[in-house]
PDB file of C-alpha atoms and ligand atoms in Angstrom:
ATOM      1  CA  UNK H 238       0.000   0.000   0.000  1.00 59.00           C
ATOM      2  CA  UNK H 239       2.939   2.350   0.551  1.00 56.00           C
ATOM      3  CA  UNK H 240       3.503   2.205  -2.866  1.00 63.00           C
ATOM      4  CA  UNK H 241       0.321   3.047  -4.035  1.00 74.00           C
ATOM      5  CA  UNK H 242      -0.693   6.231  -5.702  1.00 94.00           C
ATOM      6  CA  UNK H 243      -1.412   9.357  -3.864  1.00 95.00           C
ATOM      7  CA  UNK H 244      -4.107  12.273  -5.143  1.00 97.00           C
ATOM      8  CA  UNK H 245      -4.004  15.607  -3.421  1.00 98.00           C
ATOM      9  CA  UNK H 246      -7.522  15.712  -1.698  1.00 98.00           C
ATOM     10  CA  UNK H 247      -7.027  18.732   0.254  1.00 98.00           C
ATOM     11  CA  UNK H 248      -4.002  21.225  -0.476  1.00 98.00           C
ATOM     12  CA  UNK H 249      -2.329  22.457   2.513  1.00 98.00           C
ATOM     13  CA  UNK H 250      -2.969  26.231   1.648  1.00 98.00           C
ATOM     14  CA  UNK H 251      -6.921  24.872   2.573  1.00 98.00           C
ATOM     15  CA  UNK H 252      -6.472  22.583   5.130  1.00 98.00           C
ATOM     16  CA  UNK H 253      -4.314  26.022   6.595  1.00 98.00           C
ATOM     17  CA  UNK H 254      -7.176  28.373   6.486  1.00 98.00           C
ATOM     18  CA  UNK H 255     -10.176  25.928   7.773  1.00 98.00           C
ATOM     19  CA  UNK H 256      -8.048  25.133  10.731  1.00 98.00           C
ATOM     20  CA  UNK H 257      -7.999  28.751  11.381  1.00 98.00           C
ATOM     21  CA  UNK H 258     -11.644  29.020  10.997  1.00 98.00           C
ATOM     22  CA  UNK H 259     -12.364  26.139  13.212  1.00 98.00           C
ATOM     23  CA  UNK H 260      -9.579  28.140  16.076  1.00 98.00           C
ATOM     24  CA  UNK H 261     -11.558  31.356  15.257  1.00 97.00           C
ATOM     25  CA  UNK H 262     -14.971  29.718  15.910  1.00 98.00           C
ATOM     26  CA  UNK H 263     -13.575  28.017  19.020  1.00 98.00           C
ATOM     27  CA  UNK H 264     -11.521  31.004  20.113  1.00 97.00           C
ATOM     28  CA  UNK H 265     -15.344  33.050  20.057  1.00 97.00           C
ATOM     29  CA  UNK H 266     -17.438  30.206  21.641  1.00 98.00           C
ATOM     30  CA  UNK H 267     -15.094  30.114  24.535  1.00 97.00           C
ATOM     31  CA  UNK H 268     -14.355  34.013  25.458  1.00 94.00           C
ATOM     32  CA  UNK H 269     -12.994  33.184  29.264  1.00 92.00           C
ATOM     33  CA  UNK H 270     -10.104  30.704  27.190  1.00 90.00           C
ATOM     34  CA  UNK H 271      -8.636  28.114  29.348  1.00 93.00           C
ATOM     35  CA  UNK H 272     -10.000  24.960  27.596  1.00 98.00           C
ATOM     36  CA  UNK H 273      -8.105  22.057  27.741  1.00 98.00           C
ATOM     37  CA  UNK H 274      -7.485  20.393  24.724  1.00 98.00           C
ATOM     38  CA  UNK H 275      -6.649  16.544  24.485  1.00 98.00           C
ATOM     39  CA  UNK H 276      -5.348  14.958  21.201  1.00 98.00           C
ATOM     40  CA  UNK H 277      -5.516  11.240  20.230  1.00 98.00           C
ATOM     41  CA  UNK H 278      -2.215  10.311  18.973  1.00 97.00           C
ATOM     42  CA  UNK H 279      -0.955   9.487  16.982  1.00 96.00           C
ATOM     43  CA  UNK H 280      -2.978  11.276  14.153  1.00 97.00           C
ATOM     44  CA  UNK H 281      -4.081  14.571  15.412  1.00 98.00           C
ATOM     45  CA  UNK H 282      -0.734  15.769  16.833  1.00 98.00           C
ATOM     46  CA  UNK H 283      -0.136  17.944  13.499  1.00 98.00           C
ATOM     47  CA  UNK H 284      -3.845  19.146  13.492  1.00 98.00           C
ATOM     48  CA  UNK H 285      -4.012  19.525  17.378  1.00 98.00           C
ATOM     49  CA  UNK H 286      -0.443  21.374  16.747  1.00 98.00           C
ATOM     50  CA  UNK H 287      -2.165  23.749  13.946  1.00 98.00           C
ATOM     51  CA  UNK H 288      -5.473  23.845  15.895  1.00 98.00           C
ATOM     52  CA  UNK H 289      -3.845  25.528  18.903  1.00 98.00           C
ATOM     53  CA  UNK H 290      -1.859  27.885  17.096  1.00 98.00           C
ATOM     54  CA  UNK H 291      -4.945  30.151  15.519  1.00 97.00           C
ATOM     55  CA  UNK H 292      -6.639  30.391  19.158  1.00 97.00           C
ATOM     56  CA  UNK H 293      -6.171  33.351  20.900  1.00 92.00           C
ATOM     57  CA  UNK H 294      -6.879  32.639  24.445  1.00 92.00           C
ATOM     58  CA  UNK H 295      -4.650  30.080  27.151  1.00 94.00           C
ATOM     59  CA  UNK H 296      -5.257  26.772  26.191  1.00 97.00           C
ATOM     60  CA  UNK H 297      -3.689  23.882  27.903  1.00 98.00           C
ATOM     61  CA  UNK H 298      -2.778  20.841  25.860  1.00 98.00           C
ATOM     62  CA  UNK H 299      -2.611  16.631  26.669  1.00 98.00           C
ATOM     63  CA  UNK H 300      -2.382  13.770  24.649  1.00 98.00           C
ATOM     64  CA  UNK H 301      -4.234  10.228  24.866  1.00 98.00           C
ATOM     65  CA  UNK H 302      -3.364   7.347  23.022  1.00 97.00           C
ATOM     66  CA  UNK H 303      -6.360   4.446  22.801  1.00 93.00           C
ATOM     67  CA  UNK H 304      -7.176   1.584  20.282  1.00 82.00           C
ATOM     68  CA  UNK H 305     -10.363  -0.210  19.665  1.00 63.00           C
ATOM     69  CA  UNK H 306      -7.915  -2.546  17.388  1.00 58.00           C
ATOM     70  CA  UNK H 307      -6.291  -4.745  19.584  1.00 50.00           C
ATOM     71  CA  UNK H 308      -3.843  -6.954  17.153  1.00 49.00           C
ATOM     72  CA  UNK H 309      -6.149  -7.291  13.906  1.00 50.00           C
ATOM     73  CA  UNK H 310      -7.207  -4.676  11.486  1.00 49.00           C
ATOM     74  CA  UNK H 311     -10.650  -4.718  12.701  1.00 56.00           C
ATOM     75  CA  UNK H 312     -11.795  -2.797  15.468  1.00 57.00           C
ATOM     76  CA  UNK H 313     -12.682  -4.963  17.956  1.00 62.00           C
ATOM     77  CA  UNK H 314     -14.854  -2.102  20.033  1.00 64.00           C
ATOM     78  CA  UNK H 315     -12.897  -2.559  22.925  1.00 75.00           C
ATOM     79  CA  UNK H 316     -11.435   0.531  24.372  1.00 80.00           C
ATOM     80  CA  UNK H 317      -8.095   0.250  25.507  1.00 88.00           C
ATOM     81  CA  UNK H 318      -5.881   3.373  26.895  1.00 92.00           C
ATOM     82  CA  UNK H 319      -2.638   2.633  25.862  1.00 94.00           C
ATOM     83  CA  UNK H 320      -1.517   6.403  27.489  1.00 96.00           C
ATOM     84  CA  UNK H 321      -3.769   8.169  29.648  1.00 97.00           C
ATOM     85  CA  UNK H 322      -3.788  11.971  29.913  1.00 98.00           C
ATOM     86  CA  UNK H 323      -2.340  13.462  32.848  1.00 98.00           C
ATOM     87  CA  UNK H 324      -4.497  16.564  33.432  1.00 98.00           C
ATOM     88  CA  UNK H 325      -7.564  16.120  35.233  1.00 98.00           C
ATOM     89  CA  UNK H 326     -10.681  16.992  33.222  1.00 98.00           C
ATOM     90  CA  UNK H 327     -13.039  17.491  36.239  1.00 98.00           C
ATOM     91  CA  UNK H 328     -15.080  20.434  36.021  1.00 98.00           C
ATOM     92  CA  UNK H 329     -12.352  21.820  32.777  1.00 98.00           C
ATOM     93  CA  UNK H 330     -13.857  22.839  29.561  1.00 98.00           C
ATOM     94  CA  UNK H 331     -12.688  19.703  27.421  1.00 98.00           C
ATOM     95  CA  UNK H 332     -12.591  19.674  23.325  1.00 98.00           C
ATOM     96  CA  UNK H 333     -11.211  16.096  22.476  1.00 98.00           C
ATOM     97  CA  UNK H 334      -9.421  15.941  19.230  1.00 98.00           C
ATOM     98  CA  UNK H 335      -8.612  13.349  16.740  1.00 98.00           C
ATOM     99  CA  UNK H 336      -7.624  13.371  12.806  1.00 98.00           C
ATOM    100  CA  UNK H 337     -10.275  11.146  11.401  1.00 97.00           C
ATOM    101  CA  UNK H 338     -13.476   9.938  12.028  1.00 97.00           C
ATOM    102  CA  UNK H 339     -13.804   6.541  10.432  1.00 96.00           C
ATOM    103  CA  UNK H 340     -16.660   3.653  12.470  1.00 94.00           C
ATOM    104  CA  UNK H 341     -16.531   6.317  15.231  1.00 94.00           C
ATOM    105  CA  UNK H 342     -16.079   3.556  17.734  1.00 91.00           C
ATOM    106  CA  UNK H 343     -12.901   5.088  19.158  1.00 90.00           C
ATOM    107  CA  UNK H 344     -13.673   8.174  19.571  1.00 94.00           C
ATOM    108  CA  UNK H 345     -17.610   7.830  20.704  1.00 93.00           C
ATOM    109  CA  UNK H 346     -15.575   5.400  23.488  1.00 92.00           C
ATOM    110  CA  UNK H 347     -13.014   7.543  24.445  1.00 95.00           C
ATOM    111  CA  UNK H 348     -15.711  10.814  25.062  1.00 96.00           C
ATOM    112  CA  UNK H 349     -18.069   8.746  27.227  1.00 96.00           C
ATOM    113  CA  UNK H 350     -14.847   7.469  29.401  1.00 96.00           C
ATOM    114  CA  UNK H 351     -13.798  11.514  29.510  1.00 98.00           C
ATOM    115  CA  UNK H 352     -17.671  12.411  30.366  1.00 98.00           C
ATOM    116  CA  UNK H 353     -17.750  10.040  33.175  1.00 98.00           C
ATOM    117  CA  UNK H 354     -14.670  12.524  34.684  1.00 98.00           C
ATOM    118  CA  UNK H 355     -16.984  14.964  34.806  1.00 98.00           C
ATOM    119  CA  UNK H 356     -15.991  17.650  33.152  1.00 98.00           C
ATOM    120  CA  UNK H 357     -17.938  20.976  32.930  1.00 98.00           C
ATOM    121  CA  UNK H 358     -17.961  21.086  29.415  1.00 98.00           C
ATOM    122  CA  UNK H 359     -17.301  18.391  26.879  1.00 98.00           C
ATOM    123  CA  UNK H 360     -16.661  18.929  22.563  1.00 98.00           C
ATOM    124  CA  UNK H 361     -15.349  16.919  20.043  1.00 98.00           C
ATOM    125  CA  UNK H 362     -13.500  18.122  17.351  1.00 98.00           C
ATOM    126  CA  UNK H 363     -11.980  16.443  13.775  1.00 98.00           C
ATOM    127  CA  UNK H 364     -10.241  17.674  11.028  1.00 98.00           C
ATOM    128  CA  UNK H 365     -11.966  15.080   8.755  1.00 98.00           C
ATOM    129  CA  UNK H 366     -15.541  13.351   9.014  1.00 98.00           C
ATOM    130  CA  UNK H 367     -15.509   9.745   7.126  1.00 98.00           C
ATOM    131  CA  UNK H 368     -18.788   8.956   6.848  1.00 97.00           C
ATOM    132  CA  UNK H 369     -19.598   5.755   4.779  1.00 97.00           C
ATOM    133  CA  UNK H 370     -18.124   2.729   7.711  1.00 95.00           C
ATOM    134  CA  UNK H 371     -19.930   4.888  10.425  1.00 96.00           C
ATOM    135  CA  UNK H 372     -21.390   2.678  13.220  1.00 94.00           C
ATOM    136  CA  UNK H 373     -21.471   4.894  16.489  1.00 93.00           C
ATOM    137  CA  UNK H 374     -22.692   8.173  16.150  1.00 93.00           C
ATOM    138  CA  UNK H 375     -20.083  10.909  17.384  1.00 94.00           C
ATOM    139  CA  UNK H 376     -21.297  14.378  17.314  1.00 96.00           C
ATOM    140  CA  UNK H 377     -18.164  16.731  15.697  1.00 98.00           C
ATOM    141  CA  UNK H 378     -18.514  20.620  17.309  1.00 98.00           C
ATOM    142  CA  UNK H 379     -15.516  20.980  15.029  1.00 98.00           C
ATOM    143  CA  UNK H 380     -14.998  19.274  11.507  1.00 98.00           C
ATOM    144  CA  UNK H 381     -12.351  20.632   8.637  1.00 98.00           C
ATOM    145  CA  UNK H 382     -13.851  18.205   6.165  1.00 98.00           C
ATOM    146  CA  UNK H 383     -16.299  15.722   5.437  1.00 98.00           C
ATOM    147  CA  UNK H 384     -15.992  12.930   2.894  1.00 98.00           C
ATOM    148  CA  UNK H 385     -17.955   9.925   1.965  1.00 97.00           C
ATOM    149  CA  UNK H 386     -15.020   7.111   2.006  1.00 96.00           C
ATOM    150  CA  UNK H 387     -10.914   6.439   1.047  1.00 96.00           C
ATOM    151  CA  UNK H 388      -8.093   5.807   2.642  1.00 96.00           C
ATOM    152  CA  UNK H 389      -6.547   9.411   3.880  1.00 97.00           C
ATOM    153  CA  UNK H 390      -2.843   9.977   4.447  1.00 97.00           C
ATOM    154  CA  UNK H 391      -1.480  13.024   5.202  1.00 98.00           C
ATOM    155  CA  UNK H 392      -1.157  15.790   7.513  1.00 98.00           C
ATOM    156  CA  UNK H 393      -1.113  13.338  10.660  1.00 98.00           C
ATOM    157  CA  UNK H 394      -2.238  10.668   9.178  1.00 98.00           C
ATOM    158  CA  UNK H 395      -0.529   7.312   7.915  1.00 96.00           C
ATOM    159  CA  UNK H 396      -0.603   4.178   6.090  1.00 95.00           C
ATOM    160  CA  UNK H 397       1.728   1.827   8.170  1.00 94.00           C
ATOM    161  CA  UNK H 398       3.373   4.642  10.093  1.00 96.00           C
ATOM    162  CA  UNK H 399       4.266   6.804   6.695  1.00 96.00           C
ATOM    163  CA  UNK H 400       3.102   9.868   5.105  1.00 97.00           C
ATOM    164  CA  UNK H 401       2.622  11.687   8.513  1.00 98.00           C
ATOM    165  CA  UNK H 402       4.275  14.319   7.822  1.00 98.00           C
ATOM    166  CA  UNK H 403       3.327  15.062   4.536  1.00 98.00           C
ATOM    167  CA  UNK H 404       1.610  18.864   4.642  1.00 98.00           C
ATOM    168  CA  UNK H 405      -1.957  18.209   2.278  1.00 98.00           C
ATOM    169  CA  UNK H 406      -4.134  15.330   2.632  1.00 98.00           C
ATOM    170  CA  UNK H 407      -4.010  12.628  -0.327  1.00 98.00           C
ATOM    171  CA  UNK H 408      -6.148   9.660  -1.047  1.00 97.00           C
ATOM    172  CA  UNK H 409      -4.498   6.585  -1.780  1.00 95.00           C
ATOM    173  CA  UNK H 410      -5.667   4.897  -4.993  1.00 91.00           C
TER     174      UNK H 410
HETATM  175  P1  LIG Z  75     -12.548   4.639  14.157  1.00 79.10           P
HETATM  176  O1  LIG Z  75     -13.342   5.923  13.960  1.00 79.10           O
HETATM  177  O2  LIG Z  75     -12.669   4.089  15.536  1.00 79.10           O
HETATM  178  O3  LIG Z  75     -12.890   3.629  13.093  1.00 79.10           O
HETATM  179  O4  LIG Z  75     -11.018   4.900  13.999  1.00 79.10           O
HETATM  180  C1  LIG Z  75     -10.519   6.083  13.602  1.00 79.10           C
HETATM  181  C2  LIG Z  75      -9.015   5.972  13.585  1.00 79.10           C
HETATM  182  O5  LIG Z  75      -8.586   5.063  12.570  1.00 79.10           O
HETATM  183  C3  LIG Z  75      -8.459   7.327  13.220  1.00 79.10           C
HETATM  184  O6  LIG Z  75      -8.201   8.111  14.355  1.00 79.10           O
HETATM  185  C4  LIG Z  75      -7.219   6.952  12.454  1.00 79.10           C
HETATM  186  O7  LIG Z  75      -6.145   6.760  13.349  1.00 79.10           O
HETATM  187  C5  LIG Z  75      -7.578   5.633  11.785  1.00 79.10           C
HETATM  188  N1  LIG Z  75      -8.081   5.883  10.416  1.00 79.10           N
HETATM  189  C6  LIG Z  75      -9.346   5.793   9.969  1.00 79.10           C
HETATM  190  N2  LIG Z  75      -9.441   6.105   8.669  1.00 79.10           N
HETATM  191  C7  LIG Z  75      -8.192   6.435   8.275  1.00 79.10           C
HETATM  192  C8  LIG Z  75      -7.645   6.888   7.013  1.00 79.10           C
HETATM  193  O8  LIG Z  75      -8.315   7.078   5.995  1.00 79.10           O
HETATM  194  N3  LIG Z  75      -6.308   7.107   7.019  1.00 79.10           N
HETATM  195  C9  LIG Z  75      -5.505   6.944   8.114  1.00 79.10           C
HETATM  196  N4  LIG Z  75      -5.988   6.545   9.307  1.00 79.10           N
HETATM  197  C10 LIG Z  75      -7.325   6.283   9.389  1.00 79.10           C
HETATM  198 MG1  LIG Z  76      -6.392   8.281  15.280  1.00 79.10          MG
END
């Protein structure tokens, strides 16, 4: 698959300016600032990284790492939290962030584990809303862009642990 070919689906000049929008937008619904947001890595540390950069209040940052995946390809629906965060989210204003919303099962998972910390205020933000393998319904405050299906690399995220870095967002044909 690493060898397949790659078609620019969303240029970095664009994926640049929504990620502002979505930090303007988050930047206004939150005027007293101090939100804590908490990335699922690996994928979202170069949109969490972007994200953070366009708002214009304190923010304070952590990083979760969790698989539904187990060993197989498959998610198995099982929520494992391979890293935990370190910041409490008790009674913090929370926006969890990931790259990709694919089955959902990961992140619906993850947010319901984070709402049972009680936190005062709870969002989810994505930079990019899969839709066609969706079978738990997350609700995205935040989205960069929605698409019906493909494999994504790009900008965070990978195909076997390559193409992170790369700046725009191809599909893999
Ligand atoms: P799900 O929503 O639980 O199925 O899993 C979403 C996770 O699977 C994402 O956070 C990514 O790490 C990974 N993933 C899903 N679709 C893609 C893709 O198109 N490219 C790269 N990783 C993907
Ligand atoms: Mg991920």
């Amino acid at each position: 698959m690493k060898d397949a070919q790659k078609k620019v689906l969303f240029r970095s000049e664009d994926i640049a300016s929504r990620v502002c929008e979505l930090g303007r937008q988050i930047s206004a619904d939150y005027p007293e600032g101090n939100i804590l947001l908490i990335g699922i890595l690996k994928g979202a540390f170069v949109f969490l990284a972007d994200l953070v950069r366009c708002l214009d209040q304190p923010c304070q940052i952590d990083f979760a790492r969790i698989s539904s995946y187990g060993s197989g390809t498959v998610s198995s629906g099982e929520l494992k939290i391979t890293m935990d965060i370190g910041i409490p989210v008790a009674g913090r204003d929370v926006i969890l962030v990931d790259d990709i919303v694919d089955t959902g099962l990961t992140l619906n998972q993850y947010r319901d584990e984070l709402a049972r910390r009680g936190p005062r205020s709870l969002k989810v933000a994505a930079m990019i809303d899969k839709t066609a393998r969706r079978e738990r319904h997350v609700k995205l405050d935040y989205c960069g862009f929605r698409i019906d299906d493909g494999f994504l690399v790009g900008y965070g995220l990978d195909c076997d642990e390559c193409f992170r870095n790369l700046g725009s967002i191809y599909v893999l044909e």
